[in-house]
Each structure stands twice: as C-alpha cells, then as structure tokens.
XYZ file of C-alpha atoms in Angstrom:
400
model
C 79.972 100.196 118.124
C 82.164 98.578 121.187
C 80.714 95.357 122.415
C 80.348 94.141 126.371
C 82.728 91.770 125.465
C 85.335 93.077 122.989
C 88.515 91.427 125.088
C 86.733 88.218 124.417
C 86.756 88.588 120.978
C 89.887 91.455 120.307
C 92.066 88.443 121.885
C 89.965 85.630 119.697
C 91.092 86.850 117.001
C 95.410 87.723 117.806
C 95.712 84.776 118.975
C 94.673 83.179 115.610
C 96.779 86.857 113.964
C 99.742 85.227 115.970
C 100.391 81.936 114.619
C 100.191 83.871 111.264
C 102.220 86.813 111.531
C 104.933 83.930 112.832
C 104.884 81.495 109.882
C 104.831 85.311 107.456
C 108.312 86.721 109.698
C 109.210 82.637 109.609
C 108.797 82.564 105.731
C 110.117 86.615 104.776
C 113.395 86.457 107.060
C 113.466 83.070 104.601
C 112.988 84.197 101.850
C 115.374 88.029 102.629
C 118.320 84.866 103.919
C 118.628 83.738 100.898
C 118.159 86.113 98.085
C 121.763 88.036 100.585
C 124.167 84.474 99.899
C 122.204 83.833 97.048
C 122.752 88.072 95.568
C 125.051 89.569 97.977
C 123.689 92.626 96.919
C 121.856 95.868 98.848
C 119.200 96.565 94.438
C 118.458 92.947 95.436
C 116.966 93.293 97.893
C 116.045 96.649 97.748
C 113.590 95.546 94.535
C 112.118 92.657 97.042
C 111.129 95.371 99.260
C 109.589 97.747 96.937
C 108.032 94.858 95.022
C 105.854 94.718 98.805
C 105.207 98.157 99.650
C 104.198 99.048 95.777
C 100.942 97.826 96.208
C 100.559 99.434 99.428
C 101.028 102.500 96.983
C 99.085 102.168 94.018
C 96.185 99.723 95.148
C 95.897 101.883 98.441
C 93.144 103.926 97.839
C 90.843 101.861 96.284
C 91.729 99.041 98.502
C 90.397 101.673 101.294
C 86.832 102.782 99.752
C 86.150 98.029 99.149
C 87.314 97.973 103.087
C 84.675 100.611 103.636
C 82.095 98.872 101.481
C 82.835 94.984 102.990
C 82.741 92.742 106.105
C 85.867 94.360 108.287
C 86.182 90.910 109.053
C 85.982 89.086 105.379
C 88.780 91.331 104.245
C 90.122 89.317 106.676
C 90.361 86.099 106.088
C 90.313 87.027 101.940
C 93.123 88.415 102.331
C 95.079 85.986 104.632
C 94.099 83.048 101.919
C 95.858 85.439 99.016
C 98.144 85.794 102.087
C 98.829 81.766 102.408
C 98.563 81.094 98.601
C 101.875 82.100 98.044
C 103.418 80.527 100.359
C 102.204 77.638 98.710
C 103.290 78.938 95.499
C 107.052 79.454 96.936
C 107.259 76.374 98.528
C 106.402 74.108 95.340
C 109.353 76.856 93.636
C 111.440 75.883 95.949
C 111.278 72.599 96.749
C 112.268 72.508 92.790
C 114.974 73.721 92.824
C 116.059 77.598 92.801
C 113.872 79.516 91.781
C 114.020 82.821 89.904
C 115.219 86.398 91.318
C 111.818 88.264 88.717
C 108.480 84.689 90.597
C 110.295 85.804 93.664
C 109.446 90.379 92.759
C 105.753 88.725 91.339
C 105.520 86.183 94.563
C 106.316 89.098 97.038
C 104.304 91.858 95.040
C 101.189 89.863 95.964
C 101.512 89.067 99.361
C 102.336 92.997 99.488
C 98.941 93.602 98.054
C 97.318 90.818 100.383
C 99.048 92.948 103.474
C 96.966 96.551 101.807
C 93.820 95.019 102.705
C 94.438 93.306 105.914
C 96.375 95.480 107.813
C 94.132 98.764 107.674
C 91.609 96.049 107.076
C 91.600 95.402 111.131
C 93.026 98.844 112.148
C 90.096 99.707 111.074
C 87.817 97.081 112.846
C 89.239 98.042 115.874
C 87.070 101.086 117.131
C 83.678 99.548 116.057
C 84.443 96.839 119.766
C 87.426 98.708 121.540
C 85.550 101.882 123.106
C 87.755 104.077 122.295
C 89.549 105.370 126.000
C 91.175 101.342 125.527
C 92.654 102.085 121.969
C 96.277 102.970 122.999
C 96.509 99.852 125.158
C 94.324 97.797 122.482
C 97.633 98.900 119.849
C 99.150 98.314 122.845
C 98.512 94.640 123.699
C 98.286 94.709 119.827
C 101.506 95.329 119.091
C 103.210 93.353 121.840
C 101.763 90.013 120.362
C 103.080 91.244 116.789
C 106.795 91.238 118.702
C 106.672 88.151 119.668
C 105.984 86.538 116.765
C 108.607 88.877 115.022
C 111.809 86.936 117.128
C 110.350 84.327 116.719
C 109.991 84.385 113.011
C 113.497 84.933 112.335
C 114.647 82.033 114.943
C 112.264 80.073 113.813
C 112.574 80.145 109.559
C 115.973 79.343 110.210
C 116.035 76.219 112.617
C 113.648 74.512 110.158
C 116.139 76.787 107.337
C 118.923 74.069 108.669
C 117.379 71.623 109.386
C 114.784 71.044 107.167
C 114.507 73.564 104.006
C 112.754 76.469 102.513
C 109.775 74.651 101.959
C 110.049 73.602 106.082
C 109.180 77.428 106.200
C 106.329 77.716 103.547
C 104.251 75.440 105.070
C 104.685 77.010 108.691
C 103.277 80.737 107.194
C 100.249 78.684 105.607
C 99.452 76.743 108.804
C 99.834 79.848 110.728
C 97.195 81.101 108.096
C 94.877 78.728 108.275
C 94.571 78.980 112.312
C 93.992 83.040 111.412
C 91.218 81.515 109.648
C 89.856 79.893 111.652
C 90.173 82.758 114.751
C 88.117 84.917 112.394
C 85.185 82.776 111.877
C 84.688 82.350 115.270
C 83.611 86.302 116.315
C 80.388 88.987 115.308
C 83.154 91.771 113.966
C 80.471 94.878 113.988
C 80.714 97.397 110.707
C 79.293 100.930 110.479
C 76.750 101.479 109.007
C 76.200 102.441 106.353
C 72.903 104.023 103.393
C 74.138 101.656 100.347
C 72.462 104.098 98.026
C 74.581 107.098 99.639
C 77.711 105.031 98.145
C 79.385 107.211 95.611
C 82.165 105.991 92.481
C 85.002 104.680 93.963
C 86.936 107.673 92.791
C 84.224 109.929 94.583
C 84.967 107.514 98.415
C 88.326 107.456 97.739
C 88.198 112.431 97.527
C 86.716 111.942 100.704
C 88.827 109.817 103.070
C 91.547 112.990 101.180
C 88.663 115.478 102.778
C 88.906 113.242 105.998
C 92.981 114.136 106.620
C 93.246 118.382 105.036
C 89.457 118.719 107.833
C 92.242 117.422 110.670
C 94.396 120.225 110.477
C 96.211 118.840 113.508
C 96.163 115.227 111.577
C 97.614 117.105 108.524
C 100.580 117.993 110.981
C 101.943 114.789 112.923
C 101.354 112.401 109.914
C 104.367 115.084 108.265
C 107.432 113.108 110.753
C 106.104 110.070 110.852
C 105.719 109.955 106.731
C 109.368 111.949 106.231
C 110.487 108.749 109.074
C 108.868 106.289 106.644
C 110.813 107.459 103.673
C 113.750 107.315 105.531
C 113.659 104.076 107.350
C 112.054 101.398 105.536
C 114.736 101.600 103.153
C 116.784 101.256 105.300
C 115.309 98.266 106.936
C 115.443 96.856 103.441
C 119.512 96.497 104.183
C 119.283 95.459 107.876
C 120.928 91.895 106.689
C 123.592 93.091 104.563
C 124.262 95.654 107.772
C 124.931 91.832 109.676
C 126.539 89.968 107.278
C 128.483 92.428 105.513
C 130.351 95.262 107.804
C 129.770 92.802 110.917
C 130.682 90.067 108.968
C 127.567 87.793 110.699
C 126.142 84.936 109.568
C 121.826 83.928 109.661
C 122.560 83.487 113.345
C 123.576 86.360 113.378
C 121.001 88.412 111.276
C 117.570 86.388 113.618
C 119.586 86.991 116.492
C 119.359 90.832 115.234
C 115.729 90.311 114.128
C 115.265 88.279 117.873
C 116.879 91.253 119.958
C 114.731 94.393 117.466
C 111.479 92.706 117.729
C 112.443 92.212 121.635
C 112.444 95.688 121.831
C 108.815 96.118 119.730
C 107.073 93.349 122.701
C 108.768 95.494 125.617
C 106.983 98.639 124.583
C 103.974 96.830 123.393
C 104.367 95.592 126.798
C 104.159 99.225 128.411
C 101.795 100.405 126.247
C 99.124 97.696 127.030
C 99.918 98.103 131.234
C 99.917 102.122 130.967
C 98.905 103.716 128.158
C 101.492 106.132 126.750
C 101.500 109.961 127.528
C 98.249 112.067 127.369
C 99.969 114.346 124.820
C 100.211 112.063 121.903
C 102.202 114.064 119.252
C 104.962 115.458 122.578
C 105.713 111.110 122.551
C 105.797 110.835 118.103
C 108.206 113.389 118.142
C 109.933 111.767 121.331
C 109.949 108.117 120.112
C 110.945 109.360 116.944
C 114.049 111.855 117.805
C 115.741 108.041 120.040
C 115.183 105.977 117.163
C 117.037 108.309 114.332
C 119.377 108.574 117.687
C 120.323 104.542 117.694
C 120.199 104.583 113.776
C 122.362 106.760 113.961
C 125.213 105.189 116.624
C 124.600 101.455 115.001
C 126.104 103.446 111.669
C 129.169 104.686 114.172
C 130.095 101.446 115.536
C 133.712 99.790 114.072
C 133.135 96.114 113.105
C 133.447 95.034 115.898
C 130.939 95.940 118.013
C 128.500 93.582 117.122
C 127.083 94.013 120.540
C 126.539 97.649 119.757
C 124.382 97.145 117.282
C 122.768 94.514 119.097
C 121.354 96.518 121.681
C 120.649 99.748 118.994
C 118.331 97.052 117.865
C 116.212 96.640 120.710
C 116.455 100.353 121.365
C 115.207 100.749 117.254
C 112.259 98.368 117.537
C 111.084 100.445 120.548
C 110.740 103.301 119.339
C 109.244 102.297 116.623
C 105.873 100.801 118.695
C 106.589 104.313 121.017
C 105.333 106.508 117.379
C 102.953 104.193 115.697
C 101.011 103.159 117.380
C 99.495 106.548 119.612
C 99.765 107.675 115.865
C 97.148 105.164 114.642
C 95.213 105.132 117.934
C 94.969 109.293 117.581
C 93.777 108.454 114.079
C 91.244 106.418 115.075
C 90.308 107.993 117.589
C 89.422 111.129 115.591
C 88.550 109.824 111.702
C 84.535 108.141 112.242
C 83.609 104.865 111.957
C 82.935 105.214 108.399
C 85.247 106.378 106.943
C 88.280 105.127 108.471
C 89.228 101.823 105.867
C 90.390 104.825 103.675
C 92.342 106.846 105.197
C 94.368 104.441 106.896
C 95.390 102.899 103.091
C 95.923 107.073 102.218
C 98.130 107.267 105.181
C 100.408 103.447 104.027
C 99.433 104.981 100.603
C 101.228 108.024 101.169
C 104.455 105.945 103.680
C 104.694 103.364 100.786
C 105.397 105.863 98.142
C 107.928 107.267 99.540
C 109.269 104.099 99.143
C 110.656 103.429 95.593
C 112.151 106.891 95.432
C 114.184 106.464 98.841
C 115.061 102.535 98.318
C 115.886 104.004 94.688
C 118.937 106.420 96.619
C 119.277 104.258 99.933
C 120.104 100.881 97.144
C 123.041 102.512 95.189
C 123.958 104.322 98.084
C 124.883 101.143 100.293
C 126.987 99.805 98.014
C 129.113 101.982 96.341
C 130.079 103.942 99.507
C 128.948 100.625 102.495
C 125.809 99.743 104.861
C 127.466 101.755 107.886
C 127.713 105.307 106.247
C 123.638 105.169 105.104
C 122.767 104.138 108.124
C 124.907 106.906 109.880
C 123.552 109.198 107.532
C 119.029 107.831 107.585
C 120.078 108.168 111.887
C 120.316 112.178 111.488
C 117.766 112.850 108.656
C 114.541 111.325 111.005
C 116.198 112.796 113.844
C 115.781 116.119 112.094
C 112.490 115.367 110.662
C 111.787 114.921 115.355
C 113.172 117.888 115.640
C 110.454 119.892 112.743
C 107.551 116.974 114.651
C 107.953 119.076 117.634
C 108.286 122.649 116.414
C 105.149 121.831 113.931
C 102.799 120.122 116.390
C 104.312 123.026 119.628
C 101.948 124.863 119.529
C 98.395 122.212 118.630
C 95.940 120.753 121.353
C 95.025 117.085 120.649
C-alpha cells in the first residue's frame, strides 16, 4: 500500500526518530559507563544487557499480535513515551544520589518492553508506505540515520557526564522522545486492512506468525546463521566497554571513541545501501557480511593491549558488517511476509534472537571475568565465522 509521497512521510518520521535515538544512545552509554566504573564487573554488564533483551524474548510474540491489530503509528508513540518515562525516573534517581543496581535493572527491563513494541512496529509500518523495490534503500537510509545518532550519542553522553551530570544526559533522552512523538503526529501511516470479525485468540494469532515463518523454507534457512550470530554477538556487545577499559586500559573517552567508530561503520554501510541497494542476491550478501564480522571480532581478540588504534579500525568494520547483513535480512522478511502478519513475524524472529541472549550471556559473563575479555572476543569471532560458512552451505542452492 505504498503512498505517492512516501519519501516525505519517511523523512518526517526519521527526522524525529534521529533525535530520539540520539538521546537514547547518550543515555544508554551513560548508564553502561556508570555501571562499568562503579562495578568493573562483566556479570553486572551482562545482567544489564539481559534486562533489556528479556522483554523482547518474553513479550515479543504477544507484542507482534498487538502491532498487527493496532495502529502501528499509535504503538510507536506509546513505546516512545514509555521509554521517556524511564529516563525521567533515572534522572530523578541519579539526582538524588547513586541509585541501587536493582533499580537500574528494573528500568532497563521497562525500556526493553518499549523497544519490544517500537522497532517491530516501525519495521512493520515501512512496507505500508514504501514501495517494495525501495525497501533495502529505505532500510539503508534508516541505518544511516540510526548510525549517525549512535555515533554522536556516546560523545554527547560523555560530554554531558563530564561537564554536567548523568541527569542532564537523561534529559536529552526525554527531549528526543518528545520530538519523535511530534514528528509521528504529523504523518499518516496506512495500516493493513483486517476484518475485525476475523480476529482469533491472541495465542492463535501468534501461532499464525509461526506458520508464516515455517511456510517459507528460504526464510527459515537464512534465519539460522543470523540467529546463531545473534546468540554469539549480543552477549559480546555487552562487554565491549570492558574490552576498552580492561584490555586497553582506556577511559570513558576511549570507550565513546570506539562507540563512535563502530557507529561510523554503520553510518557508512547505511549510506552505501541507501544509494546502491545491495547485492541482488540478499542471501549471499548476508552470509559474506557475517563472515566479515567474524573476522573483525576474532582479530580484535588477538590484538595486544598496545594496539587500541587497530581495535578502532576493526570496530568500523564490525559496525559496517552489522548493517550489511541486518538490513537485507529485514528487507527480505518485509518482501515475503504479508503486511497483515508482518508485526507477528518480526517480533517472533526478534524473540528467537532474544531467547538465545540469556544463554549466551550466562556463558560470556563468567568466561570474560575469569579468562579475559580479549579471549572471549577471539572465540566469538571464530564461532561467527563458522556460522557464516554454515549459512553459505544452507542457502547455496536457494533462490529468493
């Protein structure tokens, strides 16, 4: 149901989302760095990451049903406001003093609930106003904007933490959410035509999402290496700050530089995909990108503690590889799944990724704490390389 002025709608939405993501990136970095400095514990950081991803695993399948039943624009607005509410509470807590770790975990969990609804609703809304032939490019431009915000977020967070305080960083997140909601109120996003009388029990509709996935053999096969990579990479991303602070003996500015460079890779790849559109064979592009990510992560783990500059370069490659596999994967899902079921399918796939996260975190946290962060980077990179090779074998004879 693409609309004639889809570019105007797209850029209005993403102009607002850029401010929201910028604020969330700044707030997220401030929280993670505070936990890093206060505790220095890989387990604390992995538990914080688990608090964010558990809602996506537990609530995701049900969130997808509500996204398909409701106005996707309304869902995005409600999710933005919920995340902003957690920033208000965090700002007050840090203003009063050092908040207890359990409160941070709780608020991160609530932010995770908001994210469980927001991102799938956004992804499910895109095919409703963007032509199918433009989905990869639209995903590329989305990634470009997100990456730019991710680049500036840690720098902004570090600046405000240094010059002002963490409550000031939370204020940025609140303002960003307000701007994002205002932008959404300015546009009309079509919703799929669904007969209300055809609604079933929420569990039955959730199972319909599973049937959509199972009915597409190609989608099942290409999802396997992607899910394996998420199982390995998401826990690794939780201990990125420890790689900077412990292995390279870095400060908050070093950590924010790595975040900046990682997002720079995402920015570059998003721009390339926005202009180019990627390989015609999305499966090949996904698997090659996973392989490149694995190489960069393994190489990072093999670096000596004096090679921080090389870690920065490899972080650019990691960020670029992430977009080069994720954007074509999401675009493929958007192309092959009917719009009326897209919310359920996207949240189910996200839930599968998130369900693997707690298991990965339970392995990554203790290993990194006892054996060293760099060793875990090396092992994780080799495992992702194997997942990419496995993906190539699975999809070698498939046609989109």
